Amino acid sequence: ATIMSRLECAACPGAFLRHRGFRLMCEQHCDTDVFTADSTFKMVPVLEPASGETQPNPEVVMLQSYPDHVIFHEAGCCLLQSTGEVGTTGSESSMFRLVKGAVPGSVALATLDGSGYVRCVPNSLSDPSAARSCWIEDSLDADSSFVPHLTFCFYPQTPQTAMRTRVLVDGDANIEFGLVDPHDAHLQQASRFRLIPGLIDGVHWSIEPASLFGYFMAHESDEWDVGAKQTTCSTCGDQKIQLISAVTPGDSRAACATFLLREGVSRLPGTITLEALSLPGHFVTHKDGLKLVQQGFSFAQRNDASFYMEPPLHLLQLCHS
């Protein structure tokens, strides 16, 4: 599966890889559509040359920007070039192996020819916030390590549906499962989520909509107290799932916004299940609205609590292994 990601330099918090003037750079985040577009890459898995494999290797990727441009390296310099249609094959100079970075939670981009890693090199020693150029160098350190800002989609077994956000008339936001038109850019964006280290413990996972910064998926709780009686759905008695904001990491509301990602309880290959950290044995299901259902449910409910996740978890696991 194709991975959408922004890559933040571990040595320069707030600075991201981007292309500018057909060069790969590392610059401080700028809240503009142009910067977001130029710093967002599709990590397209490719067939590793001479490997004999018939399927793309998820840890060997091309960094695609625009429909037909990819990052490549030449004489140690990282550039952007047009390649025509981007597929599963290409020049070895445009392929990078994802490896564990030097900083916890990061990855590095290694060349396939063994010449080194994509590394952010300061252009100004007097101004650490200045834009940096990207070169291929053999040092694996914080300058060549990047924290991926990944976005994911969660799909049930129902075709063309996905978990998505919806902004309500009063300006608040909701989370639901619904149809996602592949030709509707707004719905596509509304169905993408970030997985960040759990707000309560930094170990498990919290889920933030990519289009709603600062909101998190959570199960309801009276007074948001982990030990309190849970708020229930009036029709089924199960805990409802909603979006909450203004969450302080480590507080009781953060516990309700932290989940375990485990193998799908349906046992269908490639599926995952979201279990509430503060309510062990309670899983997120999508039938009749997003809610928590306690373990021991029916076969149909097990299917409703199992989701396909795109992209798969391999890159997340690489960062946090």
GROMACS .gro file of C-alpha atoms in nm:
model
  321
    1ALA     CA    1   0.000   0.000   0.000
    2THR     CA    2   0.112   0.355  -0.073
    3ILE     CA    3   0.214   0.558   0.233
    4MET     CA    4   0.149   0.931   0.259
    5SER     CA    5   0.401   1.095   0.488
    6ARG     CA    6   0.583   1.411   0.587
    7LEU     CA    7   0.935   1.358   0.721
    8GLU     CA    8   1.052   1.578   1.011
    9CYS     CA    9   1.426   1.605   1.066
   10ALA     CA   10   1.514   1.458   1.407
   11ALA     CA   11   1.797   1.713   1.447
   12CYS     CA   12   1.573   2.012   1.369
   13PRO     CA   13   1.228   1.976   1.528
   14GLY     CA   14   0.967   2.148   1.314
   15ALA     CA   15   1.175   2.121   0.995
   16PHE     CA   16   1.055   1.892   0.715
   17LEU     CA   17   1.193   1.748   0.396
   18ARG     CA   18   1.049   1.934   0.096
   19HIS     CA   19   1.141   1.994  -0.265
   20ARG     CA   20   1.206   2.347  -0.392
   21GLY     CA   21   1.358   2.439  -0.725
   22PHE     CA   22   1.393   2.065  -0.803
   23ARG     CA   23   1.624   2.021  -0.503
   24LEU     CA   24   1.546   1.828  -0.185
   25MET     CA   25   1.570   2.062   0.114
   26CYS     CA   26   1.491   2.062   0.485
   27GLU     CA   27   1.301   2.371   0.598
   28GLN     CA   28   1.103   2.489   0.898
   29HIS     CA   29   0.730   2.428   0.866
   30CYS     CA   30   0.531   2.705   0.700
   31ASP     CA   31   0.153   2.694   0.729
   32THR     CA   32   0.077   2.727   0.357
   33ASP     CA   33  -0.079   2.493   0.105
   34VAL     CA   34   0.235   2.509  -0.110
   35PHE     CA   35   0.467   2.401   0.174
   36THR     CA   36   0.230   2.120   0.277
   37ALA     CA   37   0.212   1.992  -0.081
   38ASP     CA   38   0.589   2.016  -0.136
   39SER     CA   39   0.666   1.841   0.194
   40THR     CA   40   0.419   1.553   0.154
   41PHE     CA   41   0.544   1.245  -0.026
   42LYS     CA   42   0.394   0.918  -0.135
   43MET     CA   43   0.622   0.634  -0.029
   44VAL     CA   44   0.561   0.393  -0.315
   45PRO     CA   45   0.684   0.035  -0.247
   46VAL     CA   46   0.887  -0.097  -0.541
   47LEU     CA   47   1.046  -0.416  -0.667
   48GLU     CA   48   1.400  -0.427  -0.532
   49PRO     CA   49   1.642  -0.469  -0.825
   50ALA     CA   50   1.813  -0.808  -0.854
   51SER     CA   51   1.623  -0.942  -0.552
   52GLY     CA   52   1.426  -1.200  -0.749
   53GLU     CA   53   1.108  -1.095  -0.568
   54THR     CA   54   0.779  -1.070  -0.759
   55GLN     CA   55   0.607  -0.837  -0.510
   56PRO     CA   56   0.712  -0.485  -0.408
   57ASN     CA   57   0.921  -0.466  -0.092
   58PRO     CA   58   0.737  -0.239   0.159
   59GLU     CA   59   1.071  -0.120   0.297
   60VAL     CA   60   1.213  -0.015  -0.042
   61VAL     CA   61   1.032   0.293  -0.170
   62MET     CA   62   1.033   0.580  -0.413
   63LEU     CA   63   0.944   0.924  -0.273
   64GLN     CA   64   0.682   1.054  -0.513
   65SER     CA   65   0.566   1.416  -0.536
   66TYR     CA   66   0.323   1.526  -0.806
   67PRO     CA   67   0.184   1.244  -1.024
   68ASP     CA   68   0.510   1.185  -1.215
   69HIS     CA   69   0.802   1.321  -1.010
   70VAL     CA   70   1.027   1.135  -0.766
   71ILE     CA   71   1.333   1.212  -0.555
   72PHE     CA   72   1.661   1.068  -0.683
   73HIS     CA   73   2.029   1.109  -0.601
   74GLU     CA   74   2.312   1.192  -0.837
   75ALA     CA   75   2.673   1.262  -0.742
   76GLY     CA   76   2.564   1.287  -0.379
   77CYS     CA   77   2.295   1.548  -0.447
   78CYS     CA   78   1.922   1.484  -0.384
   79LEU     CA   79   1.703   1.611  -0.667
   80LEU     CA   80   1.349   1.595  -0.804
   81GLN     CA   81   1.292   1.457  -1.151
   82SER     CA   82   1.007   1.359  -1.379
   83THR     CA   83   0.989   0.987  -1.449
   84GLY     CA   84   0.664   0.955  -1.640
   85GLU     CA   85   0.414   0.724  -1.470
   86VAL     CA   86   0.534   0.607  -1.127
   87GLY     CA   87   0.501   0.231  -1.089
   88THR     CA   88   0.673  -0.052  -0.901
   89THR     CA   89   0.997  -0.034  -1.100
   90GLY     CA   90   1.245   0.240  -1.174
   91SER     CA   91   1.604   0.354  -1.152
   92GLU     CA   92   1.800   0.233  -0.849
   93SER     CA   93   1.903   0.594  -0.787
   94SER     CA   94   1.538   0.681  -0.717
   95MET     CA   95   1.489   0.400  -0.463
   96PHE     CA   96   1.558   0.419  -0.091
   97ARG     CA   97   1.556   0.156   0.181
   98LEU     CA   98   1.370   0.248   0.500
   99VAL     CA   99   1.588   0.160   0.798
  100LYS     CA  100   1.573   0.240   1.167
  101GLY     CA  101   1.703   0.590   1.239
  102ALA     CA  102   1.957   0.695   1.500
  103VAL     CA  103   1.687   0.864   1.710
  104PRO     CA  104   1.401   0.666   1.874
  105GLY     CA  105   1.083   0.683   1.666
  106SER     CA  106   1.268   0.777   1.346
  107VAL     CA  107   1.362   0.621   1.013
  108ALA     CA  108   1.651   0.683   0.775
  109LEU     CA  109   1.655   0.674   0.394
  110ALA     CA  110   1.944   0.454   0.281
  111THR     CA  111   2.056   0.433  -0.081
  112LEU     CA  112   2.044   0.089  -0.241
  113ASP     CA  113   2.402   0.119  -0.367
  114GLY     CA  114   2.535   0.155  -0.012
  115SER     CA  115   2.669   0.507  -0.067
  116GLY     CA  116   2.493   0.645   0.241
  117TYR     CA  117   2.178   0.813   0.372
  118VAL     CA  118   1.976   1.121   0.290
  119ARG     CA  119   2.123   1.378   0.531
  120CYS     CA  120   2.030   1.740   0.608
  121VAL     CA  121   2.345   1.952   0.589
  122PRO     CA  122   2.339   2.303   0.744
  123ASN     CA  123   2.390   2.589   0.497
  124SER     CA  124   2.451   2.837   0.780
  125LEU     CA  125   2.641   2.760   1.098
  126SER     CA  126   2.521   3.084   1.258
  127ASP     CA  127   2.148   3.022   1.200
  128PRO     CA  128   2.039   2.668   1.297
  129SER     CA  129   1.682   2.740   1.176
  130ALA     CA  130   1.796   2.820   0.820
  131ALA     CA  131   1.706   2.590   0.534
  132ARG     CA  132   1.934   2.290   0.493
  133SER     CA  133   2.040   2.112   0.175
  134CYS     CA  134   2.006   1.736   0.145
  135TRP     CA  135   2.301   1.524   0.040
  136ILE     CA  136   2.390   1.156   0.043
  137GLU     CA  137   2.643   1.102   0.323
  138ASP     CA  138   2.755   0.792   0.511
  139SER     CA  139   2.672   0.921   0.861
  140LEU     CA  140   2.368   0.772   1.037
  141ASP     CA  141   2.289   1.035   1.300
  142ALA     CA  142   2.014   1.281   1.395
  143ASP     CA  143   2.073   1.479   1.074
  144SER     CA  144   1.994   1.169   0.868
  145SER     CA  145   1.703   1.051   1.083
  146PHE     CA  146   1.344   1.155   1.019
  147VAL     CA  147   1.027   1.125   1.222
  148PRO     CA  148   0.750   1.017   0.982
  149HIS     CA  149   0.418   1.201   1.010
  150LEU     CA  150   0.207   0.919   0.867
  151THR     CA  151  -0.161   0.921   0.780
  152PHE     CA  152  -0.375   0.606   0.778
  153CYS     CA  153  -0.721   0.497   0.665
  154PHE     CA  154  -0.938   0.242   0.846
  155TYR     CA  155  -1.169   0.035   0.626
  156PRO     CA  156  -1.436  -0.217   0.731
  157GLN     CA  157  -1.529  -0.507   0.505
  158THR     CA  158  -1.799  -0.296   0.342
  159PRO     CA  159  -1.674  -0.174   0.001
  160GLN     CA  160  -1.602   0.199  -0.049
  161THR     CA  161  -1.658   0.292   0.315
  162ALA     CA  162  -1.409   0.414   0.574
  163MET     CA  163  -1.382   0.582   0.911
  164ARG     CA  164  -1.409   0.957   0.850
  165THR     CA  165  -1.470   1.288   1.024
  166ARG     CA  166  -1.761   1.524   0.964
  167VAL     CA  167  -1.780   1.888   1.068
  168LEU     CA  168  -2.123   1.965   1.215
  169VAL     CA  169  -2.338   2.274   1.159
  170ASP     CA  170  -2.239   2.421   1.498
  171GLY     CA  171  -1.872   2.393   1.405
  172ASP     CA  172  -1.805   2.087   1.622
  173ALA     CA  173  -1.681   1.763   1.466
  174ASN     CA  174  -1.796   1.403   1.467
  175ILE     CA  175  -1.642   1.070   1.371
  176GLU     CA  176  -1.831   0.802   1.179
  177PHE     CA  177  -1.812   0.537   0.910
  178GLY     CA  178  -1.945   0.633   0.569
  179LEU     CA  179  -1.896   0.626   0.195
  180VAL     CA  180  -1.570   0.768   0.062
  181ASP     CA  181  -1.575   0.872  -0.304
  182PRO     CA  182  -1.226   0.821  -0.450
  183HIS     CA  183  -1.286   1.128  -0.669
  184ASP     CA  184  -1.387   1.355  -0.379
  185ALA     CA  185  -1.070   1.513  -0.235
  186HIS     CA  186  -1.256   1.647   0.070
  187LEU     CA  187  -1.387   1.303   0.168
  188GLN     CA  188  -1.048   1.149   0.100
  189GLN     CA  189  -0.885   1.393   0.341
  190ALA     CA  190  -1.163   1.342   0.599
  191SER     CA  191  -1.084   0.968   0.602
  192ARG     CA  192  -0.714   1.006   0.687
  193PHE     CA  193  -0.587   0.983   1.045
  194ARG     CA  194  -0.256   1.016   1.225
  195LEU     CA  195  -0.138   0.759   1.479
  196ILE     CA  196   0.063   0.927   1.754
  197PRO     CA  197   0.215   0.779   2.072
  198GLY     CA  198  -0.060   0.729   2.329
  199LEU     CA  199  -0.154   1.048   2.512
  200ILE     CA  200  -0.175   0.867   2.846
  201ASP     CA  201   0.147   0.667   2.830
  202GLY     CA  202   0.342   0.736   2.509
  203VAL     CA  203   0.346   0.360   2.445
  204HIS     CA  204   0.013   0.271   2.290
  205TRP     CA  205  -0.171   0.480   2.028
  206SER     CA  206  -0.396   0.784   2.000
  207ILE     CA  207  -0.581   0.863   1.676
  208GLU     CA  208  -0.594   1.221   1.543
  209PRO     CA  209  -0.781   1.322   1.223
  210ALA     CA  210  -0.534   1.453   0.965
  211SER     CA  211  -0.775   1.737   0.884
  212LEU     CA  212  -0.857   1.833   1.246
  213PHE     CA  213  -0.539   1.909   1.438
  214GLY     CA  214  -0.580   1.872   1.814
  215TYR     CA  215  -0.889   1.649   1.803
  216PHE     CA  216  -0.867   1.283   1.911
  217MET     CA  217  -1.087   0.979   1.886
  218ALA     CA  218  -1.206   0.877   2.236
  219HIS     CA  219  -1.473   0.677   2.413
  220GLU     CA  220  -1.706   0.872   2.638
  221SER     CA  221  -1.681   0.873   3.016
  222ASP     CA  222  -1.873   1.067   3.282
  223GLU     CA  223  -1.646   1.354   3.393
  224TRP     CA  224  -1.374   1.184   3.185
  225ASP     CA  225  -1.263   0.986   3.489
  226VAL     CA  226  -1.111   0.647   3.409
  227GLY     CA  227  -1.277   0.496   3.715
  228ALA     CA  228  -1.616   0.658   3.662
  229LYS     CA  229  -1.928   0.501   3.520
  230GLN     CA  230  -1.910   0.512   3.141
  231THR     CA  231  -2.151   0.715   2.926
  232THR     CA  232  -2.356   0.473   2.716
  233CYS     CA  233  -2.541   0.474   2.387
  234SER     CA  234  -2.912   0.519   2.462
  235THR     CA  235  -3.017   0.250   2.215
  236CYS     CA  236  -2.764  -0.027   2.270
  237GLY     CA  237  -2.598   0.031   2.608
  238ASP     CA  238  -2.247   0.043   2.459
  239GLN     CA  239  -1.994   0.325   2.501
  240LYS     CA  240  -2.005   0.576   2.216
  241ILE     CA  241  -1.699   0.697   2.025
  242GLN     CA  242  -1.655   1.069   1.961
  243LEU     CA  243  -1.391   1.335   1.893
  244ILE     CA  244  -1.254   1.540   2.183
  245SER     CA  245  -1.013   1.834   2.189
  246ALA     CA  246  -0.803   2.024   2.442
  247VAL     CA  247  -0.660   1.699   2.579
  248THR     CA  248  -0.363   1.729   2.815
  249PRO     CA  249  -0.124   1.433   2.781
  250GLY     CA  250  -0.136   1.217   3.092
  251ASP     CA  251  -0.476   1.333   3.226
  252SER     CA  252  -0.784   1.110   3.263
  253ARG     CA  253  -0.934   1.223   2.931
  254ALA     CA  254  -0.613   1.115   2.761
  255ALA     CA  255  -0.673   0.760   2.884
  256CYS     CA  256  -1.006   0.753   2.698
  257ALA     CA  257  -0.822   0.864   2.383
  258THR     CA  258  -0.558   0.588   2.397
  259PHE     CA  259  -0.603   0.251   2.225
  260LEU     CA  260  -0.422  -0.075   2.172
  261LEU     CA  261  -0.379  -0.194   1.813
  262ARG     CA  262  -0.405  -0.572   1.804
  263GLU     CA  263  -0.470  -0.850   1.554
  264GLY     CA  264  -0.825  -0.838   1.419
  265VAL     CA  265  -1.064  -1.035   1.643
  266SER     CA  266  -1.229  -1.170   1.326
  267ARG     CA  267  -0.896  -1.346   1.251
  268LEU     CA  268  -0.923  -1.223   0.892
  269PRO     CA  269  -0.568  -1.182   0.754
  270GLY     CA  270  -0.445  -0.825   0.751
  271THR     CA  271  -0.709  -0.683   0.987
  272ILE     CA  272  -0.660  -0.494   1.313
  273THR     CA  273  -0.884  -0.426   1.613
  274LEU     CA  274  -0.884  -0.115   1.834
  275GLU     CA  275  -0.911  -0.198   2.205
  276ALA     CA  276  -0.975   0.075   2.464
  277LEU     CA  277  -0.670   0.097   2.693
  278SER     CA  278  -0.879   0.208   2.993
  279LEU     CA  279  -1.147  -0.059   2.930
  280PRO     CA  280  -0.967  -0.388   2.859
  281GLY     CA  281  -1.176  -0.625   2.650
  282HIS     CA  282  -1.380  -0.345   2.488
  283PHE     CA  283  -1.335  -0.300   2.114
  284VAL     CA  284  -1.435  -0.031   1.864
  285THR     CA  285  -1.709  -0.148   1.624
  286HIS     CA  286  -1.875   0.043   1.340
  287LYS     CA  287  -2.223  -0.105   1.301
  288ASP     CA  288  -2.500   0.140   1.398
  289GLY     CA  289  -2.245   0.408   1.478
  290LEU     CA  290  -1.894   0.394   1.624
  291LYS     CA  291  -1.900   0.248   1.975
  292LEU     CA  292  -1.724   0.012   2.215
  293VAL     CA  293  -1.853  -0.344   2.251
  294GLN     CA  294  -1.730  -0.579   2.523
  295GLN     CA  295  -1.542  -0.896   2.435
  296GLY     CA  296  -1.756  -1.208   2.400
  297PHE     CA  297  -1.972  -1.068   2.123
  298SER     CA  298  -2.112  -1.253   1.821
  299PHE     CA  299  -1.936  -1.358   1.502
  300ALA     CA  300  -2.095  -1.065   1.316
  301GLN     CA  301  -1.977  -0.820   1.582
  302ARG     CA  302  -1.626  -0.961   1.561
  303ASN     CA  303  -1.627  -0.875   1.191
  304ASP     CA  304  -1.761  -0.528   1.272
  305ALA     CA  305  -1.469  -0.479   1.513
  306SER     CA  306  -1.203  -0.573   1.256
  307PHE     CA  307  -1.065  -0.317   1.014
  308TYR     CA  308  -0.823  -0.309   0.728
  309MET     CA  309  -0.560  -0.043   0.780
  310GLU     CA  310  -0.388   0.135   0.493
  311PRO     CA  311  -0.096   0.148   0.491
  312PRO     CA  312  -0.009  -0.158   0.702
  313LEU     CA  313   0.178  -0.112   1.029
  314HIS     CA  314   0.527  -0.212   0.910
  315LEU     CA  315   0.668   0.144   0.903
  316LEU     CA  316   0.513   0.231   1.238
  317GLN     CA  317   0.661  -0.088   1.383
  318LEU     CA  318   1.002  -0.005   1.232
  319CYS     CA  319   1.001   0.335   1.404
  320HIS     CA  320   0.896   0.203   1.743
  321SER     CA  321   1.067  -0.138   1.755
   0.00000   0.00000   0.00000
